[in-house]
Amino acid sequence: MTEILKLENVTVRYGGRSGINAVDDVSLEVGRGETLALVGESGCGKSTLARAVLRVQPISSGRIIFDGEDISRLSERALRPVRRRMQMIFQDPFSSLDPLVSVGDSILEPRRAFDKKIGKAELDKLLADVGLSPEYARRRPGQLSGGQCQRVGIARALSIEPELIVADEPVSSLDVSMQAQLLNLLKRSVRTRSISLIFISHDLRAVRFLADRVAVMEKGRIVECGRAGEILEQPQHPFTKRLVAAIPQIAV
Ligand SMILES: Nc1ncnc2c1ncn2[C@@H]1O[C@H](COP(=O)(O)OP(=O)(O)OP(=O)(O)O)[C@@H](O)[C@H]1O
Ligand SMILES: [Mg+2]
């Protein structure tokens, strides 16, 4: 497996000496085209780790290696070419979009930040890829449902053709039937483009559907990591066993 991302002993500490290690000595790899799910209880450090990967959260120690390059201490300027290769999909589709900006402009914004030319045909294709017709380009987020907003969030992430997407609880604000549709869309989007995905979720059924591998986090540490089928069917760590047992459909 050639990895797109490698974390080596990454620690993120909040609050100085007397603070806590929200991420504590984490080492992980994500392969090209692979979906890695990051699961664990609320407050275990998933979002902090996601932000560290995208270099929006400083790390206290360790290394973040993206496509063979240590990016953990690159300047903002040196990071620019790296930033266009990774994207984030947020939990709350409404608040992640600017209410005053049209859907079309929202989708194209990351692309324009890198001076890429993009025509209407490409915008229409991005909309079509996420199941929206071209008329939606002129709408504002307030004129969309939650599910449609998250489709826009996915189109926005896809617009720069990233190699890595980090999706932090991307469907948890949606109702169950909408979650299934959006998980399908996300899976199709990353598979057809061979995009690597870090998928953060509380929902082990969603993890089972989407993930190749699963990393289980507890109190800032990775306590178990392996193939999704193995982790979900034969969890080894007591914490993972409890997580799996909490989902009756998956418990064996
Ligand atoms: N900016 C911050 N300053 C100080 N502490 C923080 C900050 N952000 C998060 N924390 C703390 O770090 C720990 C990990 O938080 P984080 O948001 O990464 O967890 P999470 O696994 O994403 O939780 P959830 O599932 O609820 O989203 C928590 O104890 C949290 O209170
Ligand atoms: Mg979180």
mmCIF file of C-alpha atoms and ligand atoms in Angstrom:
data_model
loop_
_atom_site.group_PDB
_atom_site.id
_atom_site.type_symbol
_atom_site.label_atom_id
_atom_site.label_comp_id
_atom_site.label_asym_id
_atom_site.label_seq_id
_atom_site.Cartn_x
_atom_site.Cartn_y
_atom_site.Cartn_z
ATOM 1 C CA MET A 1 0.000 0.000 0.000
ATOM 2 C CA THR A 2 1.410 3.403 -0.934
ATOM 3 C CA GLU A 3 0.129 5.846 1.609
ATOM 4 C CA ILE A 4 -1.075 9.372 0.931
ATOM 5 C CA LEU A 5 -0.918 10.254 4.616
ATOM 6 C CA LYS A 6 1.213 9.067 7.468
ATOM 7 C CA LEU A 7 1.052 10.305 11.042
ATOM 8 C CA GLU A 8 4.034 9.600 13.263
ATOM 9 C CA ASN A 9 3.617 10.006 17.015
ATOM 10 C CA VAL A 10 1.370 13.051 16.670
ATOM 11 C CA THR A 11 0.429 14.797 19.909
ATOM 12 C CA VAL A 12 -1.836 17.818 20.256
ATOM 13 C CA ARG A 13 -1.880 19.398 23.670
ATOM 14 C CA TYR A 14 -4.407 21.987 24.759
ATOM 15 C CA GLY A 15 -3.691 24.289 27.682
ATOM 16 C CA GLY A 16 0.082 24.032 28.153
ATOM 17 C CA ARG A 17 1.766 22.086 30.941
ATOM 18 C CA SER A 18 -1.321 21.590 33.057
ATOM 19 C CA GLY A 19 -3.507 20.865 30.025
ATOM 20 C CA ILE A 20 -4.547 17.651 28.280
ATOM 21 C CA ASN A 21 -3.258 15.722 25.315
ATOM 22 C CA ALA A 22 -6.397 15.741 23.133
ATOM 23 C CA VAL A 23 -4.387 13.674 20.645
ATOM 24 C CA ASP A 24 -1.760 11.531 22.320
ATOM 25 C CA ASP A 25 1.097 9.920 20.388
ATOM 26 C CA VAL A 26 -1.003 8.859 17.393
ATOM 27 C CA SER A 27 0.581 6.984 14.491
ATOM 28 C CA LEU A 28 -1.622 6.121 11.497
ATOM 29 C CA GLU A 29 -1.477 5.583 7.759
ATOM 30 C CA VAL A 30 -4.075 6.220 5.081
ATOM 31 C CA GLY A 31 -3.584 4.506 1.717
ATOM 32 C CA ARG A 32 -4.334 6.022 -1.673
ATOM 33 C CA GLY A 33 -8.000 5.601 -2.454
ATOM 34 C CA GLU A 34 -8.597 4.121 0.974
ATOM 35 C CA THR A 35 -11.349 5.095 3.395
ATOM 36 C CA LEU A 36 -10.225 5.098 7.016
ATOM 37 C CA ALA A 37 -12.923 5.550 9.640
ATOM 38 C CA LEU A 38 -12.032 7.230 12.900
ATOM 39 C CA VAL A 39 -14.425 6.259 15.668
ATOM 40 C CA GLY A 40 -14.658 6.829 19.392
ATOM 41 C CA GLU A 41 -16.657 8.517 22.099
ATOM 42 C CA SER A 42 -17.397 12.201 22.182
ATOM 43 C CA GLY A 43 -14.347 14.156 23.314
ATOM 44 C CA CYS A 44 -11.800 11.435 22.473
ATOM 45 C CA GLY A 45 -9.970 13.763 20.063
ATOM 46 C CA LYS A 46 -11.314 12.877 16.591
ATOM 47 C CA SER A 47 -11.958 16.433 15.405
ATOM 48 C CA THR A 48 -8.691 17.637 16.886
ATOM 49 C CA LEU A 49 -6.848 14.950 14.939
ATOM 50 C CA ALA A 50 -8.753 15.890 11.750
ATOM 51 C CA ARG A 51 -7.787 19.534 12.159
ATOM 52 C CA ALA A 52 -4.170 18.577 12.797
ATOM 53 C CA VAL A 53 -4.063 16.544 9.571
ATOM 54 C CA LEU A 54 -5.328 19.557 7.616
ATOM 55 C CA ARG A 55 -2.785 21.766 9.364
ATOM 56 C CA VAL A 56 -5.416 24.083 10.845
ATOM 57 C CA GLN A 57 -4.524 22.851 14.348
ATOM 58 C CA PRO A 58 -0.886 23.136 15.458
ATOM 59 C CA ILE A 59 0.636 19.936 16.784
ATOM 60 C CA SER A 60 2.817 19.758 19.870
ATOM 61 C CA SER A 61 5.035 16.943 18.608
ATOM 62 C CA GLY A 62 5.263 14.272 15.945
ATOM 63 C CA ARG A 63 5.187 14.383 12.154
ATOM 64 C CA ILE A 64 2.470 14.619 9.504
ATOM 65 C CA ILE A 65 3.667 13.205 6.204
ATOM 66 C CA PHE A 66 1.558 13.895 3.119
ATOM 67 C CA ASP A 67 2.563 12.075 -0.058
ATOM 68 C CA GLY A 68 6.049 11.531 1.311
ATOM 69 C CA GLU A 69 6.620 15.129 2.461
ATOM 70 C CA ASP A 70 6.735 16.173 6.114
ATOM 71 C CA ILE A 71 4.171 18.998 6.202
ATOM 72 C CA SER A 72 4.007 19.398 9.975
ATOM 73 C CA ARG A 73 6.206 22.457 10.117
ATOM 74 C CA LEU A 74 5.729 24.009 6.674
ATOM 75 C CA SER A 75 4.960 27.728 6.522
ATOM 76 C CA GLU A 76 1.528 28.845 5.258
ATOM 77 C CA ARG A 77 3.178 29.813 2.000
ATOM 78 C CA ALA A 78 4.882 26.459 1.564
ATOM 79 C CA LEU A 79 1.602 24.765 2.470
ATOM 80 C CA ARG A 80 -0.379 26.339 -0.359
ATOM 81 C CA PRO A 81 0.276 23.636 -2.936
ATOM 82 C CA VAL A 82 -0.511 21.007 -0.280
ATOM 83 C CA ARG A 83 -3.792 22.670 0.699
ATOM 84 C CA ARG A 84 -5.177 22.263 -2.790
ATOM 85 C CA ARG A 85 -4.732 18.525 -2.462
ATOM 86 C CA MET A 86 -6.853 18.096 0.687
ATOM 87 C CA GLN A 87 -10.377 19.146 1.592
ATOM 88 C CA MET A 88 -12.773 19.038 4.530
ATOM 89 C CA ILE A 89 -16.470 18.204 4.683
ATOM 90 C CA PHE A 90 -18.083 19.586 7.817
ATOM 91 C CA GLN A 91 -20.711 18.263 10.182
ATOM 92 C CA ASP A 92 -23.198 21.097 9.906
ATOM 93 C CA PRO A 93 -24.004 21.758 6.253
ATOM 94 C CA PHE A 94 -25.837 25.043 6.955
ATOM 95 C CA SER A 95 -23.221 26.784 9.040
ATOM 96 C CA SER A 96 -20.379 25.647 6.800
ATOM 97 C CA LEU A 97 -21.886 27.603 3.872
ATOM 98 C CA ASP A 98 -22.073 31.387 3.677
ATOM 99 C CA PRO A 99 -25.822 32.232 3.702
ATOM 100 C CA LEU A 100 -25.279 35.199 1.366
ATOM 101 C CA VAL A 101 -23.300 33.313 -1.262
ATOM 102 C CA SER A 102 -25.032 31.376 -4.051
ATOM 103 C CA VAL A 103 -24.606 27.627 -4.263
ATOM 104 C CA GLY A 104 -22.607 27.971 -7.495
ATOM 105 C CA ASP A 105 -20.167 30.453 -5.980
ATOM 106 C CA SER A 106 -19.810 28.344 -2.817
ATOM 107 C CA ILE A 107 -18.896 25.307 -4.862
ATOM 108 C CA LEU A 108 -16.369 27.214 -6.951
ATOM 109 C CA GLU A 109 -14.788 29.142 -4.081
ATOM 110 C CA PRO A 110 -12.022 26.650 -3.183
ATOM 111 C CA ARG A 111 -11.223 26.294 -6.842
ATOM 112 C CA ARG A 112 -10.970 30.057 -7.375
ATOM 113 C CA ALA A 113 -8.654 30.354 -4.385
ATOM 114 C CA PHE A 114 -6.127 28.487 -6.484
ATOM 115 C CA ASP A 115 -6.771 30.546 -9.620
ATOM 116 C CA LYS A 116 -8.093 27.624 -11.522
ATOM 117 C CA LYS A 117 -10.361 28.480 -14.420
ATOM 118 C CA ILE A 118 -13.665 26.696 -14.223
ATOM 119 C CA GLY A 119 -16.560 27.030 -16.646
ATOM 120 C CA LYS A 120 -20.309 26.626 -16.308
ATOM 121 C CA ALA A 121 -20.164 23.167 -17.853
ATOM 122 C CA GLU A 122 -17.853 22.012 -15.078
ATOM 123 C CA LEU A 123 -20.069 23.576 -12.417
ATOM 124 C CA ASP A 124 -23.096 21.817 -13.899
ATOM 125 C CA LYS A 125 -21.174 18.553 -13.859
ATOM 126 C CA LEU A 126 -20.223 18.987 -10.197
ATOM 127 C CA LEU A 127 -23.871 19.710 -9.370
ATOM 128 C CA ALA A 128 -24.994 16.679 -11.368
ATOM 129 C CA ASP A 129 -22.389 14.506 -9.628
ATOM 130 C CA VAL A 130 -24.010 15.300 -6.292
ATOM 131 C CA GLY A 131 -27.553 14.901 -7.608
ATOM 132 C CA LEU A 132 -28.518 18.560 -8.036
ATOM 133 C CA SER A 133 -29.835 20.136 -11.246
ATOM 134 C CA PRO A 134 -28.117 23.221 -12.744
ATOM 135 C CA GLU A 135 -30.815 25.607 -11.434
ATOM 136 C CA TYR A 136 -29.516 25.091 -7.911
ATOM 137 C CA ALA A 137 -26.403 27.119 -8.751
ATOM 138 C CA ARG A 138 -28.339 30.363 -8.259
ATOM 139 C CA ARG A 139 -29.955 29.425 -4.958
ATOM 140 C CA ARG A 140 -28.824 30.491 -1.497
ATOM 141 C CA PRO A 141 -28.199 27.918 1.274
ATOM 142 C CA GLY A 142 -31.398 29.095 3.038
ATOM 143 C CA GLN A 143 -33.376 27.804 0.063
ATOM 144 C CA LEU A 144 -32.025 24.269 0.396
ATOM 145 C CA SER A 145 -32.806 21.337 2.675
ATOM 146 C CA GLY A 146 -30.114 20.029 5.022
ATOM 147 C CA GLY A 147 -29.421 17.110 2.694
ATOM 148 C CA GLN A 148 -29.121 19.414 -0.319
ATOM 149 C CA CYS A 149 -26.739 21.664 1.641
ATOM 150 C CA GLN A 150 -24.528 18.692 2.377
ATOM 151 C CA ARG A 151 -24.573 17.765 -1.320
ATOM 152 C CA VAL A 152 -23.220 21.264 -1.948
ATOM 153 C CA GLY A 153 -20.581 20.643 0.748
ATOM 154 C CA ILE A 154 -19.488 17.492 -1.078
ATOM 155 C CA ALA A 155 -19.442 19.233 -4.490
ATOM 156 C CA ARG A 156 -17.360 22.007 -2.945
ATOM 157 C CA ALA A 157 -14.856 19.500 -1.604
ATOM 158 C CA LEU A 158 -14.704 17.691 -4.962
ATOM 159 C CA SER A 159 -14.252 20.908 -6.960
ATOM 160 C CA ILE A 160 -10.481 21.055 -6.492
ATOM 161 C CA GLU A 161 -10.074 17.342 -7.234
ATOM 162 C CA PRO A 162 -8.411 16.628 -3.887
ATOM 163 C CA GLU A 163 -6.460 13.484 -3.117
ATOM 164 C CA LEU A 164 -7.570 13.421 0.528
ATOM 165 C CA ILE A 165 -10.904 14.407 2.066
ATOM 166 C CA VAL A 166 -11.523 14.592 5.790
ATOM 167 C CA ALA A 167 -15.230 14.332 6.591
ATOM 168 C CA ASP A 168 -16.057 15.036 10.250
ATOM 169 C CA GLU A 169 -19.476 13.543 11.071
ATOM 170 C CA PRO A 170 -20.740 14.564 7.626
ATOM 171 C CA VAL A 171 -24.252 13.129 7.948
ATOM 172 C CA SER A 172 -24.989 13.184 11.669
ATOM 173 C CA SER A 173 -27.138 16.322 11.429
ATOM 174 C CA LEU A 174 -29.446 14.693 8.844
ATOM 175 C CA ASP A 175 -32.401 12.349 9.261
ATOM 176 C CA VAL A 176 -31.832 8.651 8.758
ATOM 177 C CA SER A 177 -33.074 8.275 5.160
ATOM 178 C CA MET A 178 -31.088 11.326 4.101
ATOM 179 C CA GLN A 179 -28.015 9.907 5.859
ATOM 180 C CA ALA A 180 -28.193 6.770 3.718
ATOM 181 C CA GLN A 181 -28.428 8.777 0.493
ATOM 182 C CA LEU A 182 -25.530 11.025 1.437
ATOM 183 C CA LEU A 183 -23.353 8.105 2.547
ATOM 184 C CA ASN A 184 -24.001 6.495 -0.827
ATOM 185 C CA LEU A 185 -23.033 9.695 -2.585
ATOM 186 C CA LEU A 186 -19.888 10.097 -0.504
ATOM 187 C CA LYS A 187 -18.830 6.513 -1.114
ATOM 188 C CA ARG A 188 -19.423 6.773 -4.867
ATOM 189 C CA SER A 189 -17.642 10.129 -5.034
ATOM 190 C CA VAL A 190 -14.445 8.931 -3.407
ATOM 191 C CA ARG A 191 -14.390 5.493 -5.038
ATOM 192 C CA THR A 192 -14.844 6.718 -8.634
ATOM 193 C CA ARG A 193 -12.079 9.295 -8.157
ATOM 194 C CA SER A 194 -9.768 7.164 -5.974
ATOM 195 C CA ILE A 195 -9.827 9.830 -3.275
ATOM 196 C CA SER A 196 -8.563 8.888 0.181
ATOM 197 C CA LEU A 197 -11.106 9.602 2.895
ATOM 198 C CA ILE A 198 -10.860 9.996 6.638
ATOM 199 C CA PHE A 199 -14.419 9.459 7.801
ATOM 200 C CA ILE A 200 -15.211 10.481 11.369
ATOM 201 C CA SER A 201 -18.364 8.989 12.795
ATOM 202 C CA HIS A 202 -20.152 7.737 15.884
ATOM 203 C CA ASP A 203 -22.265 5.460 13.714
ATOM 204 C CA LEU A 204 -20.716 2.026 13.295
ATOM 205 C CA ARG A 205 -23.274 1.049 10.652
ATOM 206 C CA ALA A 206 -22.122 3.968 8.516
ATOM 207 C CA VAL A 207 -18.525 2.937 9.184
ATOM 208 C CA ARG A 208 -19.257 -0.593 8.062
ATOM 209 C CA PHE A 209 -20.808 0.688 4.834
ATOM 210 C CA LEU A 210 -18.021 3.098 3.966
ATOM 211 C CA ALA A 211 -14.717 2.148 5.524
ATOM 212 C CA ASP A 212 -11.887 -0.122 4.407
ATOM 213 C CA ARG A 213 -10.129 0.240 7.739
ATOM 214 C CA VAL A 214 -11.147 1.507 11.150
ATOM 215 C CA ALA A 215 -9.111 3.278 13.818
ATOM 216 C CA VAL A 216 -10.645 3.333 17.277
ATOM 217 C CA MET A 217 -9.749 6.255 19.490
ATOM 218 C CA GLU A 218 -10.011 6.512 23.248
ATOM 219 C CA LYS A 219 -8.784 9.499 25.248
ATOM 220 C CA GLY A 220 -6.550 10.763 22.469
ATOM 221 C CA ARG A 221 -4.954 7.402 21.666
ATOM 222 C CA ILE A 222 -5.578 4.867 18.921
ATOM 223 C CA VAL A 223 -6.441 1.705 20.843
ATOM 224 C CA GLU A 224 -7.258 -0.523 17.874
ATOM 225 C CA CYS A 225 -6.806 -0.278 14.114
ATOM 226 C CA GLY A 226 -7.438 -2.759 11.328
ATOM 227 C CA ARG A 227 -9.691 -3.943 8.491
ATOM 228 C CA ALA A 228 -13.261 -2.755 9.016
ATOM 229 C CA GLY A 229 -14.786 -6.237 8.847
ATOM 230 C CA GLU A 230 -12.370 -7.636 11.409
ATOM 231 C CA ILE A 231 -12.676 -4.762 13.869
ATOM 232 C CA LEU A 232 -16.468 -4.716 13.725
ATOM 233 C CA GLU A 233 -16.909 -8.484 13.869
ATOM 234 C CA GLN A 234 -14.077 -9.389 16.214
ATOM 235 C CA PRO A 235 -13.169 -6.359 18.264
ATOM 236 C CA GLN A 236 -10.192 -7.062 20.516
ATOM 237 C CA HIS A 237 -9.900 -4.030 22.751
ATOM 238 C CA PRO A 238 -12.450 -3.783 25.594
ATOM 239 C CA PHE A 239 -13.356 -0.252 24.526
ATOM 240 C CA THR A 240 -14.043 -1.363 20.935
ATOM 241 C CA LYS A 241 -16.099 -4.292 22.248
ATOM 242 C CA ARG A 242 -18.276 -1.859 24.175
ATOM 243 C CA LEU A 243 -18.700 0.378 21.122
ATOM 244 C CA VAL A 244 -19.695 -2.563 18.931
ATOM 245 C CA ALA A 245 -21.966 -4.051 21.582
ATOM 246 C CA ALA A 246 -23.885 -0.776 21.695
ATOM 247 C CA ILE A 247 -25.043 -1.452 18.108
ATOM 248 C CA PRO A 248 -27.286 -4.542 18.279
ATOM 249 C CA GLN A 249 -27.346 -5.048 14.478
ATOM 250 C CA ILE A 250 -23.598 -5.461 14.368
ATOM 251 C CA ALA A 251 -22.980 -7.306 17.633
ATOM 252 C CA VAL A 252 -22.375 -11.017 17.009
HETATM 253 N N1 LIG B 1 -9.751 24.568 21.239
HETATM 254 C C1 LIG B 1 -9.715 23.776 22.323
HETATM 255 N N2 LIG B 1 -9.134 24.180 23.477
HETATM 256 C C2 LIG B 1 -9.070 23.374 24.552
HETATM 257 N N3 LIG B 1 -9.563 22.117 24.591
HETATM 258 C C3 LIG B 1 -10.170 21.661 23.478
HETATM 259 C C4 LIG B 1 -10.288 22.455 22.287
HETATM 260 N N4 LIG B 1 -10.943 21.723 21.347
HETATM 261 C C5 LIG B 1 -11.219 20.548 21.907
HETATM 262 N N5 LIG B 1 -10.764 20.496 23.195
HETATM 263 C C6 LIG B 1 -10.835 19.332 24.100
HETATM 264 O O1 LIG B 1 -10.069 18.296 23.515
HETATM 265 C C7 LIG B 1 -10.735 17.034 23.662
HETATM 266 C C8 LIG B 1 -11.005 16.417 22.296
HETATM 267 O O2 LIG B 1 -11.976 17.213 21.592
HETATM 268 P P1 LIG B 1 -12.456 16.886 20.127
HETATM 269 O O3 LIG B 1 -13.355 17.963 19.689
HETATM 270 O O4 LIG B 1 -11.267 16.612 19.283
HETATM 271 O O5 LIG B 1 -13.256 15.517 20.350
HETATM 272 P P2 LIG B 1 -14.178 14.668 19.368
HETATM 273 O O6 LIG B 1 -13.706 13.260 19.462
HETATM 274 O O7 LIG B 1 -14.208 15.299 18.029
HETATM 275 O O8 LIG B 1 -15.616 14.762 20.059
HETATM 276 P P3 LIG B 1 -17.089 14.763 19.369
HETATM 277 O O9 LIG B 1 -17.374 13.330 19.009
HETATM 278 O O10 LIG B 1 -17.972 15.253 20.474
HETATM 279 O O11 LIG B 1 -17.064 15.684 18.189
HETATM 280 C C9 LIG B 1 -11.979 17.312 24.482
HETATM 281 O O12 LIG B 1 -11.684 17.059 25.830
HETATM 282 C C10 LIG B 1 -12.235 18.780 24.255
HETATM 283 O O13 LIG B 1 -12.900 19.347 25.345
HETATM 284 MG MG MG B 2 -15.740 16.162 16.876
#
